[in-house]
Coordinates of N, CA and C in Angstrom, one line a residue:
X1 N 112.1 108.0 142.8 CA 111.2 107.9 142.9 C 110.5 107.3 141.6
X2 N 109.8 105.9 141.1 CA 109.5 105.2 139.6 C 108.5 106.4 138.9
X3 N 108.5 106.8 137.8 CA 107.5 106.9 136.8 C 106.6 106.1 136.8
X4 N 105.1 106.6 136.5 CA 104.0 105.4 135.9 C 104.6 105.4 134.7
X5 N 104.4 104.0 133.9 CA 104.7 103.7 132.8 C 103.6 104.5 131.5
X6 N 104.2 104.9 130.2 CA 103.2 105.5 129.1 C 102.3 104.9 128.8
X7 N 101.0 105.6 128.5 CA 100.5 104.8 128.3 C 100.7 104.3 127.0
X8 N 99.7 103.1 126.2 CA 99.9 102.2 125.5 C 99.7 102.7 124.2
X9 N 98.8 103.8 124.2 CA 99.2 104.6 123.1 C 100.0 105.2 122.6
X10 N 100.8 105.9 123.6 CA 102.4 106.7 123.5 C 103.2 105.9 123.2
X11 N 103.1 104.1 123.8 CA 104.2 103.6 122.8 C 103.8 102.8 121.7
X12 N 102.8 102.5 121.6 CA 102.3 102.3 120.1 C 103.1 103.2 119.6
X13 N 102.6 104.6 119.9 CA 102.9 105.6 119.0 C 104.8 105.9 118.3
X14 N 104.9 105.8 119.7 CA 106.7 105.7 119.7 C 107.6 104.3 118.9
X15 N 106.7 103.4 118.9 CA 107.0 102.3 118.1 C 106.8 102.2 117.0
X16 N 105.7 102.8 116.6 CA 105.2 102.9 115.6 C 106.5 104.2 114.5
X17 N 106.5 105.2 115.9 CA 108.0 106.0 115.0 C 109.2 105.1 114.6
X18 N 109.4 104.3 115.6 CA 110.8 104.1 115.6 C 110.8 102.8 114.0
X19 N 109.8 102.5 114.2 CA 109.2 101.2 113.1 C 109.4 101.8 111.7
X20 N 109.1 103.0 111.6 CA 109.0 103.6 110.1 C 110.3 103.8 109.7
X21 N 111.1 103.9 110.1 CA 112.7 104.0 109.9 C 113.1 102.5 108.9
X22 N 112.7 101.7 109.8 CA 113.5 100.7 109.3 C 112.8 100.0 107.8
X23 N 113.8 99.4 106.9 CA 113.2 99.0 105.9 C 112.3 98.0 105.9
X24 N 112.7 97.7 104.5 CA 111.2 96.6 104.2 C 110.9 95.4 104.9
X25 N 112.4 94.8 104.2 CA 112.8 93.6 105.0 C 112.8 93.2 106.1
X26 N 112.9 94.6 107.1 CA 112.4 94.0 108.3 C 111.2 94.3 108.8
X27 N 110.4 94.9 108.4 CA 108.7 95.1 108.6 C 108.4 93.8 108.2
X28 N 108.7 93.5 107.2 CA 108.3 91.8 106.7 C 108.6 90.7 107.3
X29 N 109.7 90.8 107.8 CA 110.4 89.9 109.1 C 109.5 90.1 110.5
X30 N 108.8 91.3 110.9 CA 107.8 91.4 111.7 C 106.9 90.9 111.4
X31 N 106.6 91.3 110.5 CA 104.6 90.5 109.8 C 104.5 89.2 109.8
X32 N 105.4 89.0 109.0 CA 106.0 86.9 109.2 C 105.7 86.0 110.9
X33 N 106.2 87.4 111.5 CA 105.8 86.8 112.8 C 105.2 87.4 113.8
X34 N 103.7 88.0 112.5 CA 102.8 88.2 113.5 C 102.7 89.6 114.1
X35 N 103.3 90.4 113.7 CA 103.3 91.9 114.1 C 102.5 92.6 113.9
X36 N 101.7 92.9 114.1 CA 100.6 93.9 113.6 C 101.0 94.9 113.5
X37 N 101.8 95.4 114.4 CA 101.7 96.7 113.7 C 102.7 97.2 112.9
X38 N 103.5 96.5 112.2 CA 104.4 96.4 111.2 C 103.8 96.1 109.9
X39 N 102.7 95.3 110.2 CA 101.2 95.5 108.7 C 101.0 96.6 108.5
X40 N 100.5 97.2 109.9 CA 100.2 98.7 109.1 C 100.9 99.4 109.0
X41 N 102.3 99.6 109.6 CA 103.2 100.4 108.6 C 103.4 100.6 107.7
X42 N 103.5 99.0 107.2 CA 103.7 98.6 105.7 C 102.1 99.4 104.6
X43 N 101.3 99.2 105.3 CA 100.0 100.1 104.5 C 100.4 100.9 104.7
X44 N 100.8 101.8 105.7 CA 101.0 103.2 105.7 C 101.7 103.6 104.7
X45 N 102.8 102.9 104.2 CA 103.8 102.9 103.5 C 103.4 103.0 101.8
X46 N 102.3 102.0 102.1 CA 102.5 101.8 100.3 C 101.0 102.1 99.7
X47 N 100.1 102.2 101.2 CA 98.7 102.8 100.3 C 98.1 103.6 99.1
X48 N 99.2 105.0 99.7 CA 99.3 105.8 98.4 C 99.0 105.9 97.5
X49 N 100.6 104.6 97.2 CA 100.9 104.5 95.8 C 100.3 103.6 95.2
X50 N 99.6 102.6 95.8 CA 98.9 101.6 95.2 C 97.2 102.5 94.8
X51 N 97.1 103.0 95.6 CA 95.5 104.1 95.5 C 95.7 104.4 93.9
X52 N 96.9 106.0 93.9 CA 97.0 106.4 93.3 C 97.1 105.5 91.8
X53 N 97.6 104.4 91.6 CA 97.7 103.8 90.7 C 96.4 103.2 90.2
X54 N 95.6 102.6 90.9 CA 94.4 102.4 90.5 C 93.3 103.3 90.0
X55 N 93.1 104.2 91.1 CA 92.9 105.3 90.3 C 93.0 106.1 89.2
X56 N 94.5 106.1 88.7 CA 94.9 106.2 87.2 C 94.1 104.8 86.3
X57 N 94.2 103.7 86.4 CA 93.9 102.6 85.6 C 92.1 103.2 85.5
X58 N 91.6 103.0 86.8 CA 90.2 103.0 86.9 C 89.7 104.4 86.6
X59 N 89.7 105.7 86.9 CA 89.8 106.5 86.7 C 87.8 106.9 88.0
X60 N 88.3 105.8 88.9 CA 87.0 106.0 89.4 C 86.9 106.2 90.9
X61 N 87.1 107.0 91.7 CA 87.6 106.8 93.2 C 86.9 106.3 94.3
X62 N 85.7 105.5 94.5 CA 85.4 104.0 95.2 C 85.5 103.2 94.3
X63 N 85.8 102.6 93.1 CA 86.2 101.9 92.4 C 88.2 101.8 92.8
X64 N 88.6 102.5 92.7 CA 90.1 102.6 93.6 C 90.3 102.0 94.8
X65 N 89.5 102.7 96.0 CA 89.3 102.5 97.5 C 89.2 101.1 97.2
X66 N 88.2 100.2 96.5 CA 87.8 99.0 97.1 C 88.6 97.7 96.0
X67 N 89.4 98.3 95.0 CA 90.4 97.5 94.5 C 91.5 97.7 95.8
X68 N 92.4 98.5 96.0 CA 93.3 99.0 96.9 C 92.9 98.1 97.9
X69 N 91.4 97.3 98.7 CA 91.6 96.7 100.0 C 91.5 95.9 99.5
X70 N 90.8 95.3 97.9 CA 91.4 94.1 97.3 C 92.8 93.5 97.3
X71 N 93.4 94.6 97.1 CA 95.0 94.4 96.8 C 95.7 94.0 98.1
X72 N 95.6 94.8 98.9 CA 96.0 94.1 100.2 C 95.3 92.9 101.0
X73 N 94.0 92.6 100.3 CA 93.7 91.4 101.4 C 94.3 90.6 100.5
X74 N 95.2 90.3 99.3 CA 95.4 89.5 98.7 C 96.6 89.1 98.7
X75 N 97.2 90.2 99.1 CA 98.7 90.4 99.3 C 99.1 89.9 100.9
X76 N 98.2 89.7 101.6 CA 98.1 89.3 103.4 C 98.1 88.0 103.1
X77 N 97.2 87.3 101.8 CA 97.1 85.8 101.9 C 98.1 85.4 101.1
X78 N 98.7 86.3 100.5 CA 100.0 85.3 99.4 C 101.2 85.8 99.8
X79 N 101.7 86.2 100.9 CA 102.7 86.7 101.8 C 103.8 86.3 101.4
X80 N 103.4 84.8 101.9 CA 104.7 83.8 102.0 C 104.9 83.2 100.7
X81 N 104.4 83.8 99.4 CA 105.4 83.6 97.8 C 105.6 84.5 97.6
X82 N 105.5 85.9 98.7 CA 107.0 86.7 98.2 C 107.9 86.5 98.1
X83 N 109.3 86.5 97.3 CA 110.0 85.9 97.3 C 111.4 87.3 97.5
X84 N 110.9 88.4 97.6 CA 111.6 89.3 98.2 C 113.1 89.5 96.6
X85 N 112.4 88.8 95.5 CA 113.6 89.6 94.2 C 113.3 90.7 93.9
X86 N 112.1 91.4 94.3 CA 111.8 92.7 93.8 C 111.5 92.9 95.5
X87 N 111.6 94.5 95.2 CA 110.4 95.2 96.7 C 109.6 95.1 96.7
X88 N 108.6 95.2 98.0 CA 107.6 94.9 98.6 C 106.7 96.0 98.0
X89 N 106.8 96.2 97.9 CA 106.0 98.1 97.2 C 105.6 96.9 95.3
X90 N 106.9 97.0 94.5 CA 106.8 96.2 93.2 C 106.2 95.1 93.7
X91 N 105.9 94.3 94.1 CA 105.4 93.3 94.2 C 103.7 93.3 94.7
X92 N 103.7 94.4 95.4 CA 102.4 94.9 95.7 C 101.4 95.3 94.4
X93 N 102.2 96.1 93.8 CA 101.7 96.3 92.5 C 101.4 96.0 91.7
X94 N 102.0 94.9 91.6 CA 101.8 93.6 90.4 C 100.6 92.9 91.1
X95 N 100.5 93.2 92.5 CA 99.0 92.3 93.0 C 97.7 93.4 92.4
X96 N 98.0 94.6 92.5 CA 97.0 95.8 92.2 C 96.9 95.4 90.9
X97 N 97.6 95.1 90.1 CA 97.5 95.3 88.6 C 96.9 94.0 88.1
X98 N 96.9 93.1 88.8 CA 96.0 91.7 88.3 C 94.9 92.3 89.3
X99 N 94.7 92.5 90.3 CA 93.5 93.1 90.8 C 92.6 93.8 90.3
X100 N 92.5 94.8 89.4 CA 92.1 95.5 88.3 C 91.7 95.1 87.3
X101 N 93.1 94.2 86.1 CA 92.9 93.6 85.4 C 91.5 92.3 85.9
X102 N 91.1 91.8 86.7 CA 90.7 91.3 87.0 C 88.9 91.6 87.4
X103 N 89.1 92.8 88.0 CA 88.1 93.5 87.9 C 87.3 94.1 87.0
X104 N 88.2 94.5 85.9 CA 87.4 95.1 84.1 C 87.3 93.6 83.5
X105 N 87.5 93.0 83.8 CA 87.0 91.7 83.0 C 85.9 90.4 83.5
X106 N 85.5 91.4 84.9 CA 83.9 90.7 85.1 C 83.5 91.1 84.7
X107 N 81.8 90.3 84.4 CA 80.8 91.0 84.3 C 80.2 91.5 85.0
X108 N 80.1 92.9 84.7 CA 79.8 94.0 86.2 C 77.9 94.0 85.8
X109 N 77.6 93.8 87.3 CA 76.6 93.9 87.7 C 75.5 95.5 87.6
X110 N 74.4 95.6 86.5 CA 73.8 96.9 87.0 C 72.7 96.5 87.2
X111 N 71.9 97.9 88.3 CA 71.3 98.0 88.6 C 70.2 99.4 88.3
X112 N 68.9 98.5 88.0 CA 68.2 99.5 87.7 C 67.8 100.6 88.5
X113 N 67.7 101.8 87.8 CA 66.9 102.8 89.4 C 65.8 103.2 88.3
X114 N 65.1 103.3 89.7 CA 63.8 104.1 89.2 C 63.8 105.3 89.6
X115 N 62.5 105.8 89.2 CA 62.4 107.9 89.6 C 62.9 108.7 90.5
X116 N 62.3 107.6 91.6 CA 62.4 107.8 93.2 C 63.7 108.2 93.7
X117 N 65.0 107.3 92.6 CA 66.5 107.3 93.0 C 67.1 108.2 92.8
X118 N 66.5 108.6 91.4 CA 67.4 109.8 90.4 C 67.0 111.2 91.0
X119 N 68.8 111.9 91.3 CA 68.4 113.0 92.5 C 67.0 114.3 91.7
X120 N 66.6 114.7 91.9 CA 65.4 116.2 91.5 C 66.5 117.0 91.2
X121 N 67.6 117.5 91.8 CA 68.2 118.8 91.5 C 69.6 118.2 91.0
X122 N 69.8 119.0 89.6 CA 70.6 118.5 88.9 C 71.9 118.4 89.5
X123 N 72.8 117.7 89.1 CA 74.3 117.6 89.9 C 75.3 118.3 89.5
X124 N 75.6 118.8 90.8 CA 76.7 120.4 90.4 C 77.8 120.1 89.3
X125 N 77.9 120.6 88.9 CA 79.5 120.6 87.4 C 80.7 120.2 88.4
X126 N 81.2 119.3 87.6 CA 82.6 119.1 88.0 C 83.7 120.5 88.2
X127 N 84.8 120.5 89.1 CA 85.3 121.4 88.9 C 87.4 120.9 88.3
X128 N 86.6 120.2 87.3 CA 87.5 119.7 86.6 C 87.3 120.5 85.1
X129 N 88.8 120.9 84.5 CA 87.9 121.3 82.8 C 87.9 119.6 81.9
X130 N 86.7 120.0 81.7 CA 86.2 118.6 80.9 C 86.9 118.2 79.5
X131 N 88.2 119.6 79.2 CA 89.2 118.8 78.2 C 90.3 117.8 79.0
X132 N 90.6 117.8 79.4 CA 91.7 117.3 80.7 C 91.0 116.2 81.4
X133 N 90.0 115.8 81.1 CA 88.5 114.7 82.0 C 89.2 113.8 80.8
X134 N 88.2 114.6 79.1 CA 88.6 114.0 78.4 C 89.7 112.8 77.8
X135 N 91.1 114.0 78.3 CA 92.2 113.4 77.3 C 92.6 112.5 78.7
X136 N 92.8 112.5 79.9 CA 92.8 111.8 80.7 C 92.1 110.0 80.1
X137 N 91.1 110.3 79.9 CA 89.9 108.9 79.6 C 90.7 108.3 78.5
X138 N 90.7 109.4 77.4 CA 91.7 108.8 76.0 C 93.1 108.3 76.6
X139 N 93.5 108.8 77.3 CA 94.6 108.1 77.3 C 94.8 106.9 78.2
X140 N 93.8 106.5 79.5 CA 92.9 105.4 80.0 C 93.2 104.7 78.4
X141 N 92.1 104.7 78.0 CA 91.6 104.1 77.1 C 92.8 103.3 75.5
X142 N 93.9 104.3 76.0 CA 94.5 103.6 75.1 C 95.8 103.0 75.5
X143 N 96.0 103.5 77.2 CA 97.0 102.3 77.9 C 96.2 101.4 78.1
X144 N 95.4 101.2 78.3 CA 94.4 99.7 79.0 C 94.5 98.7 77.2
X145 N 94.3 99.6 76.1 CA 94.5 98.7 74.6 C 95.6 98.0 74.3
X146 N 96.9 98.5 75.2 CA 97.9 98.1 74.5 C 98.4 96.4 74.9
X147 N 99.2 95.8 74.4 CA 99.5 94.7 74.3 C 99.8 94.3 76.1
X148 N 99.6 92.9 77.1 CA 99.8 93.2 77.9 C 101.5 93.9 78.7
X149 N 102.3 92.9 77.7 CA 103.7 93.4 78.2 C 104.1 95.0 77.9
X150 N 103.4 95.5 77.4 CA 103.8 97.1 77.7 C 103.0 97.6 78.3
X151 N 101.4 97.1 78.4 CA 100.6 98.1 79.1 C 101.5 98.0 81.4
X152 N 101.9 96.2 81.0 CA 102.5 96.0 82.6 C 103.1 97.6 82.5
X153 N 104.5 97.6 81.9 CA 105.2 98.5 81.6 C 105.5 100.0 82.3
X154 N 104.4 100.2 80.7 CA 103.4 101.7 81.2 C 103.2 102.0 82.6
X155 N 102.1 101.0 82.9 CA 101.4 101.2 84.6 C 102.2 101.7 85.4
X156 N 103.0 100.6 85.4 CA 104.3 100.0 86.8 C 104.8 101.6 86.6
X157 N 105.3 102.1 85.7 CA 106.2 103.1 85.4 C 105.4 104.2 85.6
X158 N 105.1 104.8 84.7 CA 104.3 105.6 84.6 C 103.6 106.1 85.9
X159 N 102.5 104.6 86.6 CA 101.2 105.4 87.1 C 101.2 104.8 88.5
X160 N 102.6 104.0 88.5 CA 102.7 103.1 89.9 C 104.2 103.6 89.8
X161 N 104.7 104.7 89.7 CA 105.7 104.8 89.9 C 107.0 103.6 90.1
X162 N 106.8 102.9 89.7 CA 108.0 101.9 90.0 C 109.3 102.3 89.3
X163 N 110.3 102.2 89.7 CA 111.7 102.0 89.0 C 111.6 101.2 87.6
X164 N 112.4 101.5 86.8 CA 112.3 100.9 85.7 C 113.8 99.5 86.1
X165 N 114.4 99.6 87.4 CA 114.8 98.3 87.7 C 114.0 97.4 88.4
X166 N 113.0 98.2 88.9 CA 111.9 97.0 90.1 C 110.8 95.9 89.3
X167 N 111.1 96.6 87.9 CA 110.0 96.1 86.8 C 110.5 95.0 86.1
X168 N 111.9 95.2 86.2 CA 112.7 94.3 85.4 C 113.1 93.4 85.9
X169 N 113.2 93.1 87.6 CA 113.6 92.5 88.7 C 112.1 91.5 88.4
X170 N 110.7 92.4 88.7 CA 109.8 91.7 88.8 C 109.5 90.8 87.5
X171 N 109.9 91.3 86.1 CA 109.7 90.2 85.0 C 110.7 89.5 84.8
X172 N 112.3 89.8 85.5 CA 112.9 88.9 85.1 C 113.3 89.0 83.9
X173 N 113.9 90.7 83.7 CA 114.0 90.6 82.4 C 115.3 91.9 83.2
X174 N 116.1 92.1 81.4 CA 117.0 93.1 81.8 C 115.8 94.8 82.1
X175 N 117.0 95.7 82.8 CA 116.0 97.0 82.2 C 116.1 97.4 81.3
X176 N 117.0 97.1 80.3 CA 117.8 97.5 78.6 C 116.1 96.9 78.1
X177 N 115.5 96.1 78.3 CA 114.4 95.3 77.8 C 112.9 96.3 78.1
X178 N 112.9 96.6 79.7 CA 112.1 97.1 80.0 C 112.1 98.9 79.2
X179 N 113.0 99.5 79.2 CA 113.3 100.5 78.7 C 113.1 100.7 77.6
X180 N 113.4 98.8 76.2 CA 112.5 99.4 74.9 C 111.0 99.1 75.0
X181 N 110.5 98.3 76.2 CA 109.0 98.2 76.0 C 108.6 100.0 76.2
X182 N 109.0 100.4 77.0 CA 108.4 101.8 77.5 C 108.6 102.7 76.3
X183 N 109.9 102.7 75.5 CA 109.8 103.2 74.2 C 109.0 103.4 73.1
X184 N 108.2 101.1 73.2 CA 107.2 100.8 72.3 C 106.3 101.7 72.6
X185 N 106.0 101.4 74.0 CA 104.5 101.6 74.5 C 104.4 103.4 74.2
X186 N 105.3 103.7 74.5 CA 104.8 105.7 74.1 C 104.9 106.4 72.9
X187 N 105.8 105.4 72.2 CA 105.4 106.1 70.2 C 104.3 105.2 70.7
X188 N 103.9 104.2 70.6 CA 101.8 103.4 70.3 C 100.6 104.5 70.7
X189 N 101.2 105.1 72.1 CA 100.8 105.8 72.8 C 100.5 107.6 71.9
X190 N 101.0 107.6 72.0 CA 101.3 109.0 71.4 C 100.7 108.8 69.3
X191 N 101.0 107.9 69.0 CA 100.0 107.7 67.5 C 99.1 107.6 67.9
X192 N 98.8 106.6 68.9 CA 97.5 106.5 69.0 C 96.4 107.6 69.6
X193 N 96.6 108.8 70.0 CA 96.5 110.3 70.8 C 96.3 111.2 69.9
X194 N 97.2 110.8 69.1 CA 97.6 111.9 67.8 C 96.0 112.1 66.7
X195 N 96.2 110.7 66.4 CA 95.4 110.4 65.3 C 93.9 110.6 65.9
X196 N 93.6 110.2 67.0 CA 92.7 110.0 67.6 C 91.5 111.5 68.1
X197 N 93.0 113.0 68.5 CA 92.6 114.1 68.9 C 92.9 114.9 67.1
X198 N 92.9 113.9 66.1 CA 93.0 115.4 65.1 C 91.4 114.6 64.0

């Protein structure tokens, strides 16, 4: 006796589970052949890391969400330029980083608020310790003030969780050179934060 075919949603979920175990190379090959499911899986695997990195850089959840969407849109348009020299997530982080820099360099538009737009009730206090928030703001400013080569190494490694060897591949340098950049950056940041805190 023949059994009824599984619903499409079950097939899709089964296919998704099977493909999650595949490596980036296989998923990218499927994506280049037009497989939308491979794209969805790559987004699922990399979205949290890209969002967290952008949130650490800009300190604003809405902006980080918008920049994450921009990052993926740019990545899909430039996919044919991905040469496989580094991992896909490392390449994607570089796009996210550049997207963030373009965002902060772009002139910001300010909207004038009238009295009707201002809430009558005071906004509830944040559940975050203000000293921790201050430290996060000071750290973000200090990181963003670093020279480009140090800033990328620090944000990629500490905020983007990109391994040193992957940063080295992306930048075309040795792991030793990246570790030196990280040490120089950490020394500068420590000095900047200690000086600002006194």
